[in-house]
Short mmCIF file of C-alpha atoms in Angstrom, two decimals:
data_model
loop_
_atom_site.label_atom_id
_atom_site.label_comp_id
_atom_site.label_asym_id
_atom_site.label_seq_id
_atom_site.Cartn_x
_atom_site.Cartn_y
_atom_site.Cartn_z
CA MET A 426 119.04 -114.89 26.22
CA LEU A 427 117.22 -113.21 28.99
CA ASN A 428 119.31 -115.06 31.67
CA ARG A 429 122.50 -113.96 29.94
CA ILE A 430 121.53 -110.24 29.94
CA ALA A 431 120.56 -110.64 33.68
CA ARG A 432 124.10 -111.97 34.37
CA GLN A 433 125.55 -109.08 32.50
CA LEU A 434 123.60 -106.62 34.48
CA THR A 435 124.57 -108.33 37.78
CA GLN A 436 128.40 -108.29 36.91
CA ASN A 437 128.13 -104.68 35.94
CA HIS A 438 125.97 -103.37 38.82
CA ASN A 439 128.65 -101.19 40.21
CA LYS A 440 129.07 -99.39 36.83
CA PHE A 441 125.60 -98.02 36.59
CA ILE A 442 122.86 -96.34 38.79
CA ALA A 443 119.94 -98.50 37.99
CA GLN A 444 117.26 -100.72 38.72
CA ALA A 445 117.16 -104.23 36.93
CA SER A 446 114.22 -106.27 38.07
CA ARG A 447 113.14 -109.76 37.23
CA CYS A 448 109.41 -109.93 36.95
CA HIS A 449 106.44 -111.22 35.03
CA ALA A 450 104.21 -109.27 32.62
CA ASN A 451 101.07 -110.37 30.75
CA ARG A 452 98.74 -108.89 28.12
CA LEU A 453 101.67 -107.23 26.32
CA MET A 454 100.67 -104.95 23.42
CA PRO A 455 102.76 -102.97 20.81
CA LEU A 456 101.50 -99.34 20.34
CA THR A 457 102.43 -96.75 17.96
CA SER A 458 101.48 -93.08 17.44
CA GLU A 459 98.19 -93.96 16.01
CA ASP A 460 96.97 -95.72 19.14
CA MET A 461 99.24 -95.07 21.99
CA PHE A 462 97.35 -92.05 23.64
CA GLU A 463 94.07 -93.84 23.13
CA ARG A 464 95.23 -96.73 25.07
CA ALA A 465 96.71 -94.28 27.75
CA ALA A 466 93.30 -92.47 27.96
CA THR A 467 91.72 -96.13 28.43
CA VAL A 468 94.29 -97.06 31.13
CA ILE A 469 93.51 -93.55 33.12
CA GLU A 470 89.93 -94.01 33.13
CA SER A 471 90.18 -97.28 34.52
CA THR A 472 91.97 -96.20 37.57
CA GLN A 473 90.45 -96.99 40.99
CA VAL A 474 92.89 -95.34 43.53
CA GLU A 475 95.98 -93.78 41.97
CA VAL A 476 97.51 -93.13 38.65
CA CYS A 477 100.98 -91.82 37.94
CA LEU A 478 101.90 -90.04 34.72
CA GLN A 479 105.70 -89.16 33.95
CA PHE A 480 106.79 -87.38 30.65
CA TYR A 481 109.69 -85.51 29.27
CA LYS A 482 107.14 -83.03 27.75
CA PHE A 483 103.42 -82.60 28.24
CA TYR A 484 101.21 -80.10 26.45
CA SER A 485 97.56 -80.39 27.54
CA ASN A 486 96.29 -78.77 24.21
CA SER A 487 98.19 -81.17 21.89
CA ILE A 488 96.12 -84.06 20.54
CA GLY A 489 97.72 -86.59 22.81
CA GLY A 490 97.36 -84.21 25.76
CA GLN A 491 93.77 -83.56 24.98
CA LYS A 492 93.03 -87.29 25.18
CA ILE A 493 94.67 -87.57 28.51
CA VAL A 494 92.98 -84.64 29.94
CA ARG A 495 89.59 -85.86 28.74
CA ALA A 496 90.36 -89.19 30.52
CA ILE A 497 91.18 -87.20 33.83
CA ARG A 498 88.10 -85.27 33.75
CA ALA A 499 85.90 -88.59 33.29
CA LEU A 500 88.17 -90.04 36.14
CA GLN A 501 87.23 -87.21 38.38
CA LYS A 502 83.66 -87.92 38.04
CA LYS A 503 84.39 -91.45 39.43
CA ALA A 504 85.84 -90.07 42.65
CA SER A 505 83.72 -90.24 45.96
CA PRO A 506 84.36 -90.04 49.72
CA GLU A 507 84.43 -93.91 49.77
CA ASN A 508 86.74 -94.00 46.68
CA PRO A 509 89.02 -91.02 46.63
CA ILE A 510 91.47 -90.83 43.51
CA CYS A 511 94.89 -89.22 43.14
CA VAL A 512 96.46 -88.20 39.91
CA LYS A 513 100.24 -87.68 40.10
CA PHE A 514 102.19 -85.84 37.21
CA LEU A 515 106.00 -86.00 37.17
CA ILE A 516 107.28 -83.78 34.33
CA ASN A 517 111.01 -82.92 33.23
CA ALA A 518 112.10 -79.39 33.31
CA ARG A 519 115.33 -78.00 31.73
CA GLY A 520 117.66 -75.92 33.84
CA LYS A 521 119.70 -72.97 32.85
CA LEU A 522 122.50 -74.95 31.44
CA SER A 523 120.29 -77.08 29.38
CA GLN A 524 118.46 -74.02 27.95
CA LEU A 525 121.72 -73.12 26.25
CA LEU A 526 121.11 -75.79 23.70
CA TYR A 527 117.27 -76.43 24.13
CA LYS A 528 114.31 -74.14 24.58
CA PRO A 529 112.79 -74.36 28.15
CA ASN A 530 109.58 -76.29 28.55
CA ASP A 531 106.48 -74.24 28.12
CA ASP A 532 103.40 -74.20 30.32
CA SER A 533 101.98 -77.69 30.48
CA GLY A 534 98.45 -76.63 31.44
CA ILE A 535 98.53 -79.22 34.44
CA GLU A 536 98.24 -76.40 37.12
CA ARG A 537 95.00 -74.98 35.51
CA LEU A 538 93.46 -78.46 35.29
CA ALA A 539 94.44 -79.03 38.89
CA ASP A 540 92.75 -75.81 39.94
CA GLU A 541 89.52 -76.67 37.95
CA LEU A 542 89.10 -80.38 39.02
CA ASN A 543 90.60 -80.80 42.62
CA ASN A 544 88.20 -81.24 45.61
CA GLU A 545 88.17 -83.32 48.67
CA ASN A 546 87.76 -86.53 46.73
CA PHE A 547 89.95 -85.90 43.79
CA SER A 548 93.52 -84.48 43.48
CA ILE A 549 95.91 -83.61 40.90
CA VAL A 550 99.57 -83.14 42.04
CA LYS A 551 102.41 -82.15 39.82
CA ALA A 552 106.20 -82.47 40.44
CA THR A 553 108.85 -81.08 38.31
CA HIS A 554 112.11 -82.67 37.80
CA THR A 555 114.64 -80.08 36.92
CA ALA A 556 117.79 -81.16 35.21
CA THR A 557 120.64 -78.57 35.25
CA ALA A 558 122.50 -80.47 32.49
CA PHE A 559 122.54 -84.30 33.20
CA GLY A 560 120.10 -86.71 34.66
CA THR A 561 117.49 -85.43 32.48
CA LEU A 562 113.96 -87.29 32.83
CA HIS A 563 113.58 -88.88 29.56
CA SER A 564 111.46 -91.90 30.47
CA LYS A 565 107.66 -91.78 29.75
CA MET A 566 105.24 -93.94 31.66
CA ILE A 567 101.77 -94.37 33.01
CA ILE A 568 101.16 -96.52 35.82
CA SER A 569 97.41 -97.33 36.96
CA ASP A 570 96.78 -98.75 40.37
CA ARG A 571 100.32 -100.61 40.13
CA ARG A 572 98.40 -103.08 37.79
CA ARG A 573 98.47 -101.59 34.34
CA GLY A 574 101.15 -99.66 32.79
CA LEU A 575 102.49 -98.06 29.54
CA LEU A 576 106.22 -97.40 28.41
CA LEU A 577 106.22 -94.71 25.74
CA GLY A 578 108.82 -93.54 23.27
CA GLY A 579 107.00 -90.33 22.73
CA ASP A 580 105.36 -87.51 24.78
CA PRO A 581 102.04 -85.82 24.29
CA GLN A 582 103.20 -82.81 22.50
CA PHE A 583 102.57 -80.95 19.28
CA SER A 584 105.47 -82.80 17.20
CA ASN A 585 103.37 -86.02 17.75
CA ASP A 586 100.11 -84.42 16.39
CA LEU A 587 98.78 -85.71 12.86
CA ASN A 588 101.35 -88.33 12.24
CA ALA A 589 104.06 -85.83 12.54
CA GLN A 590 106.40 -88.47 14.17
CA PHE A 591 106.32 -92.19 14.25
CA GLU A 592 106.27 -93.28 17.85
CA THR A 593 106.26 -96.62 19.73
CA GLY A 594 105.22 -97.80 22.96
CA ILE A 595 104.40 -100.90 25.01
CA TYR A 596 101.38 -101.85 27.17
CA PHE A 597 101.44 -104.53 29.95
CA GLU A 598 99.84 -105.71 33.00
CA GLY A 599 100.97 -107.79 35.95
CA GLU A 600 103.98 -107.56 38.32
CA VAL A 601 106.18 -105.36 36.13
CA CYS A 602 103.80 -102.44 36.80
CA SER A 603 104.93 -102.77 40.59
CA TYR A 604 108.73 -102.33 39.70
CA LEU A 605 107.76 -99.44 37.35
CA TYR A 606 105.91 -97.99 39.98
CA SER A 607 109.09 -98.11 42.30
CA ASP A 608 111.16 -96.21 39.62
CA PHE A 609 108.49 -93.52 39.43
CA LEU A 610 108.36 -93.29 43.33
CA ASP A 611 112.07 -93.08 43.48
CA SER A 612 112.02 -89.83 41.34
CA TRP A 613 108.97 -88.45 43.12
CA GLN A 614 110.27 -88.88 46.54
CA LYS A 615 113.73 -87.23 45.73
CA ILE A 616 111.95 -84.28 44.33
CA TYR A 617 109.85 -83.73 47.26
CA ARG A 618 112.61 -84.43 49.67
CA SER A 619 114.46 -81.55 48.02
CA GLU A 620 111.60 -79.22 48.53
CA ASN A 621 110.81 -80.34 52.04
CA VAL A 622 107.44 -81.37 51.36
CA ARG A 623 105.76 -84.35 53.04
CA THR A 624 105.40 -87.07 50.66
CA ASP A 625 102.87 -89.04 52.85
CA ALA A 626 100.29 -86.25 52.40
CA LEU A 627 100.17 -87.27 48.75
CA CYS A 628 99.91 -90.92 49.24
CA LEU A 629 96.36 -92.59 49.47
CA LYS A 630 95.70 -96.12 50.64
CA THR A 631 98.24 -98.89 49.85
CA ILE A 632 97.53 -100.69 46.71
CA GLU A 633 98.15 -104.37 46.62
CA PRO A 634 100.49 -105.11 43.50
CA TYR A 635 98.91 -107.24 40.83
CA LEU A 636 100.86 -110.48 41.28
CA VAL A 637 98.08 -112.82 40.35
CA MET A 638 98.09 -113.80 36.68
CA ASP A 639 94.85 -115.81 36.57
CA LYS A 640 94.63 -117.80 33.51
CA ASP A 641 96.33 -115.22 31.29
CA VAL A 642 99.51 -116.21 29.51
CA PHE A 643 102.35 -114.35 31.12
CA VAL A 644 106.11 -113.99 30.29
CA ASN A 645 109.22 -113.45 32.16
CA CYS A 646 110.65 -109.99 31.72
CA LEU A 647 113.39 -107.60 32.91
CA LEU A 648 112.73 -103.85 33.61
CA VAL A 649 115.86 -101.88 33.35
CA CYS A 650 115.89 -98.26 34.58
CA LYS A 651 118.68 -95.64 35.00
CA ASN A 652 118.02 -94.10 38.27
CA GLN A 653 118.53 -90.60 39.46
CA ILE A 654 121.44 -89.75 41.75
CA GLU A 655 121.51 -87.07 44.30
CA PHE A 656 121.32 -83.54 42.78
CA LEU A 657 124.67 -82.37 44.15
CA SER A 658 126.43 -85.28 42.26
CA SER A 659 124.73 -84.75 38.93
CA LEU A 660 128.11 -84.25 37.22
CA LYS A 661 128.98 -87.84 37.92
CA TYR A 662 125.91 -88.99 36.10
CA GLY A 663 127.56 -89.26 32.82
CA TYR A 664 130.15 -91.69 34.18
CA ALA A 665 127.04 -94.21 34.89
CA VAL A 666 126.80 -96.79 32.06
CA SER A 667 123.12 -97.36 31.18
CA PRO A 668 121.58 -100.77 31.87
CA PHE A 669 119.89 -100.45 28.45
CA LYS A 670 123.16 -100.31 26.80
CA ILE A 671 124.56 -103.35 28.82
CA SER A 672 121.35 -105.33 27.71
CA VAL A 673 121.66 -104.38 24.09
CA VAL A 674 125.26 -105.27 23.78
CA ALA A 675 124.76 -108.64 25.56
CA ALA A 676 121.99 -109.35 23.19
CA ILE A 677 123.73 -108.40 20.05
CA LEU A 678 126.65 -110.71 21.13
CA SER A 679 124.22 -113.53 21.64
CA ALA A 680 122.41 -113.02 18.24
CA LYS A 681 122.35 -116.16 16.07
CA TYR A 682 120.89 -114.94 12.92
CA SER A 683 119.17 -111.65 13.01
CA ILE A 684 119.05 -108.27 14.74
CA LYS A 685 116.44 -105.68 14.04
CA THR A 686 116.58 -102.20 15.39
CA MET A 687 114.57 -99.07 15.30
CA THR A 688 116.06 -95.86 16.68
CA PRO A 689 115.90 -92.13 16.17
CA ASN A 690 119.76 -91.81 16.65
CA LEU A 691 122.46 -94.35 16.83
CA ASN A 692 125.93 -93.06 17.71
CA ASP A 693 127.11 -95.17 20.78
CA PRO A 694 130.65 -96.62 19.53
CA ASP A 695 130.29 -99.80 21.87
CA ILE A 696 126.88 -100.61 20.16
CA ILE A 697 128.26 -99.86 16.75
CA ALA A 698 131.40 -102.09 17.22
CA ALA A 699 129.10 -104.92 18.55
CA LEU A 700 126.85 -104.70 15.43
CA ALA A 701 129.93 -104.88 13.08
CA LEU A 702 131.00 -107.97 14.98
CA ALA A 703 127.63 -109.50 14.51
CA CYS A 704 127.76 -108.84 10.84
CA ALA A 705 131.20 -110.46 10.86
CA LYS A 706 129.46 -113.72 12.36
CA ARG A 707 126.91 -113.51 9.46
CA VAL A 708 124.30 -112.20 11.60
CA THR A 709 121.84 -110.08 9.54
CA VAL A 710 121.52 -106.76 10.96
CA SER A 711 118.47 -104.54 9.91
CA VAL A 712 118.33 -100.95 11.01
CA SER A 713 115.54 -98.58 10.60
CA ILE A 714 116.79 -94.85 11.40
CA ALA A 715 116.09 -91.38 10.67
CA LYS A 716 118.95 -90.00 8.37
CA HIS A 717 118.72 -86.52 9.81
CA HIS A 718 117.06 -86.60 13.15
CA ASN A 719 118.26 -84.01 15.62
CA ASP A 720 121.40 -83.46 13.30
CA THR A 721 122.14 -80.03 14.74
CA LYS A 722 122.17 -81.28 18.30
CA GLU A 723 123.71 -84.89 17.77
CA VAL A 724 126.88 -83.11 16.57
CA TYR A 725 127.65 -82.41 20.20
CA TRP A 726 126.31 -85.67 21.49
CA GLY A 727 128.28 -88.39 19.65
CA GLY A 728 127.75 -87.64 16.02
CA THR A 729 125.07 -87.60 13.41
CA ASN A 730 123.35 -90.70 12.08
CA LEU A 731 125.30 -90.61 8.80
CA LYS A 732 128.59 -90.23 10.34
CA SER A 733 127.77 -93.16 12.75
CA LEU A 734 126.30 -95.50 10.18
CA ALA A 735 129.07 -94.66 7.91
CA LYS A 736 131.50 -95.81 10.71
CA LEU A 737 129.36 -99.15 11.02
CA VAL A 738 129.54 -99.80 7.24
CA SER A 739 133.27 -99.09 7.24
CA LEU A 740 133.97 -101.47 10.13
CA VAL A 741 131.83 -104.25 8.51
CA GLY A 742 133.95 -103.93 5.27
CA ARG A 743 133.32 -105.23 1.87
CA ARG A 744 133.53 -109.02 2.85
CA HIS A 745 130.36 -108.83 5.18
CA ARG A 746 128.61 -105.75 3.84
CA GLN A 747 125.60 -107.97 2.59
CA TYR A 748 124.87 -108.59 6.28
CA ILE A 749 124.12 -105.04 7.25
CA LYS A 750 120.70 -103.42 5.84
CA ILE A 751 120.10 -99.95 6.79
CA HIS A 752 116.87 -98.12 5.62
CA TRP A 753 116.59 -94.38 6.08
CA ALA A 754 112.99 -93.40 7.40
CA THR A 755 110.80 -91.82 4.61
CA ASN A 756 107.49 -89.94 4.35
CA LEU A 757 104.42 -90.85 2.59
CA LYS A 758 106.02 -89.81 -0.80
CA GLY A 759 108.91 -92.19 -0.28
CA GLU A 760 111.32 -89.24 0.39
CA VAL A 761 114.01 -89.33 3.03
CA VAL A 762 112.66 -87.19 5.94
CA ARG A 763 114.99 -84.06 6.60
CA ILE A 764 115.28 -82.33 9.91
CA HIS A 765 112.21 -80.33 10.98
CA GLU A 766 110.02 -82.13 8.47
CA LYS A 767 106.88 -84.15 9.42
CA GLU A 768 106.56 -87.94 9.48
CA LYS A 769 109.79 -88.22 11.42
CA LEU A 770 110.92 -91.54 13.00
CA HIS A 771 111.18 -91.32 16.72
CA GLY A 772 110.40 -94.98 17.55
CA LYS A 773 112.59 -97.17 19.70
CA PHE A 774 112.53 -100.91 19.13
CA PHE A 775 115.20 -103.65 19.24
CA CYS A 776 114.74 -107.34 18.51
CA VAL A 777 117.19 -110.20 18.30
CA ASP A 778 116.48 -113.64 16.61
CA ASP A 779 112.67 -112.60 16.28
CA SER A 780 112.22 -113.48 20.01
CA LEU A 781 113.92 -111.10 22.39
CA VAL A 782 112.58 -107.60 22.55
CA ILE A 783 113.77 -104.49 24.30
CA MET A 784 111.44 -101.49 24.27
CA GLY A 785 111.05 -98.13 26.15
CA SER A 786 112.40 -94.73 26.10
CA SER A 787 115.97 -95.32 25.39
CA PRO A 788 117.69 -94.04 22.01
CA MET A 789 121.25 -95.40 21.10
CA ASP A 790 122.84 -92.17 21.48
CA ARG A 791 125.30 -90.75 24.00
CA GLN A 792 122.51 -88.38 25.61
CA GLY A 793 120.14 -91.19 26.00
CA LEU A 794 122.77 -93.85 27.14
CA TYR A 795 124.72 -91.72 29.67
CA TYR A 796 122.96 -88.51 30.57
CA SER A 797 119.39 -89.34 30.81
CA ARG A 798 116.90 -91.34 33.10
CA GLU A 799 115.28 -93.95 31.06
CA ALA A 800 113.20 -96.91 31.56
CA ASP A 801 112.93 -100.09 29.33
CA VAL A 802 111.38 -103.47 29.31
CA ILE A 803 112.81 -106.72 27.98
CA PHE A 804 111.15 -109.95 27.27
CA ASP A 805 111.92 -113.19 25.26
CA ASP A 806 108.91 -114.97 23.66
CA LYS A 807 108.78 -115.68 19.99
CA LEU A 808 104.98 -115.42 19.37
CA ILE A 809 104.51 -112.17 21.14
CA ALA A 810 107.76 -110.75 19.37
CA SER A 811 106.11 -111.72 16.03
CA VAL A 812 103.18 -109.26 16.87
CA PHE A 813 105.58 -106.45 17.90
CA LEU A 814 107.49 -106.96 14.61
CA GLN A 815 104.33 -106.94 12.43
CA LYS A 816 102.94 -103.96 13.96
CA ILE A 817 106.12 -101.67 14.63
CA PHE A 818 109.24 -102.80 12.51
CA ASN A 819 108.35 -104.80 9.35
CA GLU A 820 106.28 -102.35 7.15
CA LYS A 821 108.35 -99.31 8.25
CA PHE A 822 111.55 -100.85 7.45
CA LEU A 823 110.32 -102.08 4.08
CA LEU A 824 109.07 -98.44 3.34
CA GLY A 825 112.40 -96.88 4.13
CA LYS A 826 115.11 -95.98 1.64
CA ASP A 827 118.06 -98.46 1.28
CA TYR A 828 121.35 -96.99 2.49
CA TYR A 829 123.28 -98.04 -0.44
CA LEU A 830 120.70 -96.63 -3.02
CA ASP A 831 120.78 -93.47 -1.12
CA CYS A 832 124.55 -93.26 -1.53
CA CYS A 833 124.04 -93.91 -5.22
CA ASP A 834 121.73 -91.05 -5.49
CA GLN A 835 124.26 -88.85 -3.78
CA LEU A 836 127.21 -89.96 -5.85
CA ILE A 837 125.05 -89.23 -9.06
CA LYS A 838 124.18 -85.86 -7.64
CA THR A 839 127.75 -85.15 -7.10
CA ILE A 840 128.63 -86.09 -10.51
CA GLN A 841 125.74 -83.95 -11.74
CA ASP A 842 127.20 -81.05 -9.75
CA GLN A 843 130.49 -81.41 -11.48
CA ILE A 844 128.97 -81.53 -14.91
CA VAL A 845 127.41 -78.22 -14.10
CA ARG A 846 130.58 -76.77 -12.79
CA LEU A 847 132.49 -77.80 -15.82
CA ARG A 848 129.83 -76.56 -18.29
CA SER A 849 129.75 -73.11 -16.56
CA SER A 850 133.54 -72.68 -16.72
CA LYS A 851 134.60 -69.32 -17.98
CA PRO A 852 136.01 -69.38 -21.58
CA VAL A 853 139.94 -69.44 -20.72
CA ILE A 854 142.42 -71.72 -22.26
CA ASN A 855 141.05 -74.79 -20.88
CA PHE A 856 137.28 -74.07 -21.53
CA PHE A 857 136.92 -76.49 -24.35
CA SER A 858 138.67 -79.37 -22.64
CA GLN A 859 136.36 -78.76 -19.52
CA ARG A 860 133.19 -78.62 -21.74
CA SER A 861 134.05 -81.87 -23.44
CA LYS A 862 134.85 -83.59 -20.10
CA ALA A 863 131.27 -82.44 -18.91
CA LEU A 864 129.75 -84.14 -22.12
CA LEU A 865 131.77 -87.27 -21.49
CA LEU A 866 130.66 -87.38 -17.89
CA GLN A 867 127.02 -87.05 -18.90
CA ASN A 868 127.19 -89.90 -21.27
CA GLU A 869 129.16 -91.95 -18.86
CA LEU A 870 126.41 -91.28 -16.13
CA MET A 871 123.60 -92.28 -18.30
CA GLU A 872 125.42 -95.77 -18.90
CA ALA A 873 126.21 -96.03 -15.19
CA ARG A 874 122.58 -95.35 -14.08
CA GLU A 875 121.32 -98.14 -16.51
CA MET A 876 123.98 -100.58 -15.26
CA ILE A 877 123.36 -100.23 -11.49
CA SER A 878 119.64 -100.69 -11.98
CA HIS A 879 120.20 -104.17 -13.24
CA PRO A 880 118.73 -106.61 -10.48
CA ASP A 881 121.63 -108.96 -10.71
CA ILE A 882 123.88 -106.36 -8.97
CA PRO A 883 123.32 -106.70 -5.04
CA LEU A 884 122.29 -103.30 -3.38
CA TRP A 885 125.61 -103.22 -1.32
CA GLU A 886 127.63 -103.48 -4.37
CA LYS A 887 125.85 -100.64 -6.43
CA PRO A 888 127.75 -97.70 -5.08
CA GLU A 889 130.92 -99.37 -5.80
CA ALA A 890 129.84 -100.42 -9.45
CA LEU A 891 128.86 -96.96 -9.95
CA MET A 892 132.28 -95.55 -8.90
CA ARG A 893 134.23 -98.12 -10.95
CA HIS A 894 132.27 -97.06 -14.18
CA MET A 895 132.72 -93.27 -13.39
CA LEU A 896 136.15 -92.79 -11.96
CA SER A 897 138.29 -93.16 -14.95
CA SER A 898 136.33 -90.37 -16.60
CA LEU A 899 136.35 -88.15 -13.54
CA SER A 900 139.96 -88.60 -13.08
CA MET A 901 140.81 -87.18 -16.54
CA GLN A 902 142.65 -83.89 -16.14
CA SER A 903 140.79 -81.12 -17.86
CA GLY A 904 142.78 -78.10 -16.46
CA LEU A 905 146.16 -76.70 -16.94
CA TRP A 906 147.68 -77.83 -13.59
CA SER A 907 148.94 -81.39 -12.56
CA GLY A 908 147.57 -83.09 -9.48
CA GLY A 909 144.33 -84.10 -8.19
CA THR A 910 141.10 -83.32 -10.12
CA THR A 911 138.09 -81.64 -8.44
CA SER A 912 135.67 -84.01 -9.85
CA TYR A 913 137.53 -87.22 -8.85
CA LYS A 914 138.25 -86.02 -5.33
CA SER A 915 134.55 -84.81 -4.77
CA LEU A 916 133.21 -88.43 -5.54
CA ILE A 917 135.73 -90.04 -3.29
CA GLU A 918 134.84 -87.70 -0.41
CA LYS A 919 131.30 -88.46 -0.96
CA SER A 920 131.68 -92.15 -1.00
CA ASN A 921 133.69 -91.82 2.39
CA GLU A 922 130.86 -89.80 3.76
CA TYR A 923 128.96 -93.32 3.69
CA GLY A 924 131.81 -95.52 4.93
CA LEU A 925 132.44 -96.92 1.42
CA GLN A 926 136.11 -96.08 1.15
CA TYR A 927 137.33 -96.57 -2.48
CA HIS A 928 140.67 -95.77 -1.22
CA ASP A 929 141.56 -95.78 2.35
CA HIS A 930 142.50 -91.99 2.68
CA VAL A 931 141.53 -89.29 0.60
CA GLU A 932 145.15 -87.93 1.25
CA GLN A 933 146.30 -90.59 -1.04
CA LEU A 934 144.69 -89.33 -3.87
CA ASP A 935 147.62 -87.10 -5.07
CA ILE A 936 149.61 -90.19 -5.64
CA ILE A 937 146.96 -91.88 -7.79
CA LEU A 938 146.01 -88.65 -9.53
CA ASN A 939 149.57 -87.61 -10.54
CA SER A 940 149.49 -90.49 -13.14
CA ALA A 941 145.82 -89.38 -14.34
CA VAL A 942 145.60 -88.98 -18.13
CA ARG A 943 145.33 -85.55 -19.29
CA TYR A 944 142.00 -85.10 -21.29
CA LYS A 945 142.41 -83.51 -24.55
CA ALA A 946 139.55 -82.05 -26.52
#
């Protein structure tokens, strides 16, 4: 499968601004928010010559930032005239256009740290990547001596303190680090050329890339990075297709029996269509995703997760609905995490047939796939993939709330809202018929809840079973006017929000409801 992805990237090389490098890696290790900054600190402290750190955000007083700062302080003590050490920070900054939607990045604390620690043997240098609107530096990486590296899904910032977010990352050694270093250097040199600063003044002695694998087991992999273009051409950046997207679609179309993915956002239409096609081929697609992540912004970047997943479920259709398994991320109480709440899901993970893994900084939304600079690594090894699945995906997926059960809960809430509305009707001519309909709905709902809780009804059939049980009562006319009932239409609209169209279009309800039986008290 790795070869097929490589061929797809080669065939599409004119469509994206990217680096797609075949290389080797060893000692691959999955990371989560519990240990990724501990590993980052260990890698930094092991540096002999140069360590490069690149982040979308960096706050030195966050928990992750404090661990990195402590490691840099320990590293400074190792520096000597015989062994000078350089630390390079590359941090994204939001331009004026970006700040219309997002707050500007606050002070990172790197400059104060440099003033405190810099001497003739040790230097901390910071470069800022300013993105006016497109070409945001979203990839997060640490490369030590071009021998050890990390690709992270999250930054050292306050939203990652005390398990506020579930993050993912990957540690590796070997040749892949040299190629990752090249991606870092590409951004670094372009920034300093634009500021007319001599880059050679910041470079220490040449470091030989770590190509010798010794006796360690190594795997073939691909490093895919969307590179930065010249600053004056940044408006063209959105037309450049992400190599991550090309790789994911190629992997989906090659899947034989399973696809497992974790992402904070999913709204790319091509990936959604490819997943629906996989379900049609009877490939089981498991998605762990945040229901409300960044809802207020994703409206402008391709659509919210609920809207996008409803599109996927709708494309899959009733015939193959059992092959799509969606779990909303939950907190420790088992509740679906809402926007701005803690314990959010921000991890990025993709696995096909329990063997091929794609990990890095890329989410599956339009912002990440078209307008940001990202970096991801791809490898194909069943044994190593099983370790990643066990640590990152399996438990988190099982703890999530099933999409169809969540739909049932929302349908039940909608019915309850209608019962409250009918009961609170003002005492007019139709008052008693509305109160009677409310009582009928309450009894029918109790029966429906008991019915859908039966284990013989598959999860993907529960919402439709609930609706079949309730719609006859909901469609009963309790008012004085002919036409659609509010109760009926509200339930149909809610089911359509989840892509479970009981009727193809809500507009067709008038035809159906014109023949509805008028309920008489």
